[in-house]
């Protein structure tokens, strides 16, 4: 039988703690992946892309609300989007709730 030298118990405790912290930090991401795969997230009504920040895909429901492909997004719930994460934030904060979208069309807000 192989015996470990003294003091390794503390090192293993730190490794276990580090492993647990790593797993805990990945939990929100993992839950997002599981929800997407289970189709538990509500469908986004539009997608923002190039030229930034323009609507590239708009659902029928969003079209009925007045959005059109090519509209330039000025604000989502009053905040100007600085990146893709900003365009998803209102939907993650309030899944299924209405999101106020301010757009520019043809150079006019």
XYZ file of N, CA and C in Angstrom:
327
model
N 0.841 -1.166 0.000
C 0.000 0.000 0.000
C 0.895 1.241 0.000
N 0.494 2.251 -0.770
C 1.270 3.490 -0.850
C 0.690 4.494 0.143
N 1.549 5.074 0.942
C 1.110 6.079 1.907
C 1.521 7.455 1.414
N 0.646 8.422 1.613
C 0.976 9.786 1.197
C 1.764 10.473 2.303
N 2.677 11.354 1.920
C 3.435 12.083 2.934
C 2.510 13.011 3.720
N 2.969 13.375 4.915
C 2.177 14.271 5.776
C 1.962 15.616 5.101
N 0.809 16.244 5.372
C 0.541 17.578 4.860
C -0.255 17.596 3.568
N -0.399 16.466 2.915
C -1.160 16.434 1.662
C -2.651 16.621 1.892
N -3.117 16.338 3.095
C -4.541 16.514 3.396
C -4.980 17.951 3.184
N -4.140 18.888 3.555
C -4.452 20.314 3.381
C -4.488 20.670 1.892
N -3.552 20.143 1.128
C -3.520 20.413 -0.312
C -4.776 19.859 -0.978
N -5.189 18.658 -0.597
C -6.399 18.077 -1.171
C -7.639 18.864 -0.770
N -7.638 19.401 0.433
C -8.772 20.227 0.866
C -8.874 21.472 -0.008
N -7.721 22.116 -0.311
C -7.731 23.299 -1.169
C -8.162 22.936 -2.591
N -7.699 21.814 -3.084
C -8.103 21.379 -4.425
C -9.606 21.105 -4.484
N -10.138 20.484 -3.450
C -11.574 20.220 -3.385
C -12.353 21.519 -3.347
N -11.890 22.475 -2.567
C -12.538 23.782 -2.481
C -12.480 24.504 -3.829
N -11.342 24.460 -4.499
C -11.193 25.077 -5.814
C -12.124 24.418 -6.834
N -12.195 23.101 -6.797
C -13.082 22.367 -7.704
C -14.539 22.745 -7.472
N -14.951 22.837 -6.208
C -16.331 23.208 -5.882
C -16.641 24.630 -6.344
N -15.700 25.548 -6.163
C -15.898 26.937 -6.603
C -16.018 27.011 -8.120
N -15.219 26.229 -8.831
C -15.283 26.201 -10.292
C -16.630 25.683 -10.762
N -17.097 24.613 -10.151
C -18.415 24.075 -10.516
C -19.525 25.082 -10.236
N -19.459 25.743 -9.106
C -20.493 26.714 -8.743
C -20.511 27.886 -9.712
N -19.341 28.314 -10.184
C -19.302 29.444 -11.112
C -19.851 29.075 -12.479
N -19.843 27.809 -12.823
C -20.350 27.363 -14.118
C -21.840 27.046 -14.093
N -22.433 27.002 -12.918
C -23.840 26.614 -12.801
C -24.786 27.510 -13.591
N -24.672 28.862 -13.523
C -25.609 29.690 -14.306
C -25.501 29.430 -15.801
N -24.271 29.297 -16.306
C -24.082 29.011 -17.724
C -24.694 27.663 -18.083
N -24.443 26.656 -17.261
C -24.974 25.322 -17.513
C -26.499 25.338 -17.520
N -27.099 26.090 -16.586
C -28.565 26.171 -16.537
C -29.106 26.852 -17.783
N -28.393 27.878 -18.305
C -28.813 28.524 -19.543
C -28.794 27.525 -20.695
N -27.740 26.723 -20.783
C -27.634 25.726 -21.850
C -28.774 24.719 -21.741
N -29.033 24.239 -20.535
C -30.117 23.276 -20.333
C -31.460 23.887 -20.733
N -31.707 25.146 -20.349
C -32.971 25.800 -20.700
C -33.104 25.980 -22.209
N -31.999 26.322 -22.892
C -32.056 26.485 -24.342
C -32.347 25.140 -25.001
N -31.654 24.092 -24.564
C -31.871 22.776 -25.158
C -33.280 22.261 -24.895
N -33.842 22.617 -23.750
C -35.203 22.197 -23.418
C -36.250 23.137 -24.019
N -35.763 24.167 -24.724
C -36.648 25.178 -25.323
C -37.520 25.845 -24.268
N -36.917 26.060 -23.102
C -37.625 26.675 -21.987
C -37.593 28.198 -22.057
N -36.610 28.757 -22.812
C -36.566 30.200 -22.981
C -37.637 30.612 -23.981
N -38.313 31.720 -23.722
C -39.268 32.196 -24.721
C -38.526 32.637 -25.983
N -39.168 32.504 -27.108
C -38.588 32.896 -28.380
C -38.338 34.396 -28.387
N -37.157 34.790 -28.805
C -36.878 36.218 -28.948
C -37.606 36.715 -30.176
N -38.210 37.860 -30.046
C -39.042 38.396 -31.124
C -38.228 39.019 -32.243
N -36.956 39.310 -31.981
C -36.100 39.886 -33.021
C -34.646 39.617 -32.680
N -33.792 39.713 -33.700
C -32.350 39.549 -33.518
C -31.651 40.767 -34.093
N -30.627 41.230 -33.392
C -29.881 42.414 -33.783
C -28.556 41.973 -34.381
N -28.157 42.635 -35.471
C -26.903 42.274 -36.118
C -26.328 43.434 -36.901
N -25.607 43.119 -37.975
C -24.922 44.124 -38.785
C -25.862 44.690 -39.844
N -25.729 45.952 -40.211
C -24.869 46.938 -39.556
C -25.378 47.232 -38.152
N -24.466 47.234 -37.200
C -24.816 47.344 -35.782
C -25.484 48.668 -35.485
N -26.456 48.723 -34.660
C -27.336 47.658 -34.188
C -28.650 47.677 -34.971
N -28.746 46.886 -36.010
C -29.947 46.834 -36.845
C -30.684 45.525 -36.637
N -31.998 45.569 -36.820
C -32.792 44.345 -36.718
C -32.590 43.534 -37.982
N -32.132 42.301 -37.842
C -31.900 41.444 -39.000
C -32.999 40.405 -39.163
N -33.637 40.018 -38.084
C -34.755 39.079 -38.125
C -35.829 39.589 -37.176
N -37.066 39.624 -37.663
C -38.176 40.118 -36.863
C -39.322 39.113 -36.967
N -39.858 38.682 -35.810
C -40.965 37.720 -35.805
C -42.259 38.407 -36.233
N -43.267 37.605 -36.518
C -44.575 38.145 -36.906
C -45.168 38.997 -35.789
N -44.980 38.568 -34.550
C -45.503 39.316 -33.408
C -44.838 40.684 -33.309
N -43.508 40.735 -33.532
C -42.788 42.010 -33.490
C -43.177 42.890 -34.678
N -43.420 42.270 -35.834
C -43.877 43.042 -36.996
C -45.229 43.678 -36.710
N -46.098 42.931 -36.059
C -47.420 43.466 -35.709
C -47.294 44.636 -34.732
N -46.216 44.647 -33.927
C -45.991 45.738 -32.980
C -45.324 46.936 -33.643
N -44.939 46.793 -34.921
C -44.388 47.922 -35.663
C -42.910 47.840 -35.993
N -42.228 46.788 -35.603
C -40.806 46.655 -35.927
C -40.637 46.101 -37.332
N -39.579 46.518 -38.005
C -39.279 46.046 -39.352
C -37.804 45.679 -39.447
N -37.483 44.720 -40.323
C -36.083 44.382 -40.565
C -35.390 45.616 -41.120
N -34.181 45.873 -40.622
C -33.429 47.050 -41.042
C -33.561 48.229 -40.093
N -34.557 48.192 -39.190
C -34.673 49.256 -38.189
C -33.402 49.275 -37.349
N -32.937 50.473 -37.007
C -31.751 50.612 -36.153
C -32.215 50.760 -34.710
N -31.724 49.898 -33.821
C -32.140 49.903 -32.423
C -31.405 51.021 -31.681
N -32.188 51.941 -31.121
C -31.615 53.027 -30.324
C -31.595 52.676 -28.844
N -32.630 51.948 -28.380
C -32.698 51.591 -26.955
C -33.603 50.385 -26.739
N -33.277 49.603 -25.724
C -34.103 48.489 -25.252
C -34.416 48.773 -23.795
N -35.673 48.950 -23.483
C -36.090 49.344 -22.130
C -35.339 50.575 -21.643
N -35.117 51.526 -22.553
C -34.493 52.795 -22.197
C -32.981 52.816 -22.189
N -32.326 51.693 -22.447
C -30.859 51.634 -22.424
C -30.327 51.325 -23.820
N -29.361 52.115 -24.276
C -28.758 51.891 -25.597
C -27.920 50.613 -25.574
N -28.107 49.715 -26.552
C -27.318 48.479 -26.578
C -25.884 48.754 -27.015
N -24.924 48.239 -26.236
C -23.508 48.400 -26.565
C -22.926 47.118 -27.152
N -23.660 46.029 -27.029
C -23.180 44.754 -27.545
C -24.302 43.733 -27.549
N -24.008 42.546 -28.049
C -25.035 41.505 -28.137
C -25.607 41.148 -26.781
N -24.765 41.186 -25.747
C -25.243 40.848 -24.407
C -26.319 41.838 -23.945
N -26.165 43.106 -24.336
C -27.165 44.115 -23.978
C -28.498 43.874 -24.673
N -28.468 43.244 -25.851
C -29.723 42.979 -26.557
C -30.471 41.800 -25.945
N -29.764 40.914 -25.272
C -30.407 39.751 -24.646
C -30.828 40.024 -23.209
N -30.192 40.999 -22.562
C -30.427 41.259 -21.134
C -31.894 41.503 -20.781
N -32.635 42.346 -21.521
C -34.037 42.576 -21.130
C -34.883 41.308 -21.168
N -34.557 40.404 -22.076
C -35.324 39.164 -22.204
C -34.995 38.194 -21.083
N -33.758 38.205 -20.634
C -33.368 37.321 -19.534
C -33.856 37.842 -18.195
N -33.874 39.172 -18.045
C -34.351 39.763 -16.794
C -35.829 39.509 -16.586
N -36.604 39.612 -17.678
C -38.061 39.504 -17.584
C -38.582 38.563 -18.671
N -38.318 37.264 -18.571
C -38.788 36.350 -19.610
C -40.301 36.448 -19.805
N -40.700 36.641 -21.060
C -42.119 36.698 -21.390
C -42.754 38.065 -21.222
N -42.051 39.014 -20.594
C -42.604 40.358 -20.391
C -42.345 41.223 -21.628
N -43.119 42.290 -21.750
C -42.953 43.224 -22.863
C -41.642 43.995 -22.699
N -40.973 44.237 -23.821
C -39.737 45.005 -23.848
C -39.984 46.230 -24.723
N -39.678 47.414 -24.208
C -39.837 48.644 -24.975
C -38.635 48.816 -25.890
N -38.894 48.907 -27.192
C -37.837 49.026 -28.186
C -37.978 50.374 -28.883
N -36.924 51.179 -28.850
C -36.896 52.453 -29.555
C -36.009 52.267 -30.781
N -36.561 52.550 -31.959
C -35.812 52.333 -33.203
C -35.764 53.595 -34.045
N -34.843 53.579 -34.989
C -34.712 54.623 -36.000
C -34.990 53.954 -37.337
N -35.874 54.571 -38.112
C -36.203 54.006 -39.435
C -36.104 55.137 -40.444
N -35.282 54.912 -41.467
C -35.125 55.936 -42.492
C -34.552 57.231 -41.944
N -33.691 57.148 -40.937
C -33.072 58.323 -40.360
C -33.936 59.074 -39.366
N -35.135 58.557 -39.072
C -36.043 59.221 -38.130
C -36.385 58.276 -36.974
N -36.283 58.775 -35.725
C -36.641 57.930 -34.571
C -38.137 57.671 -34.494
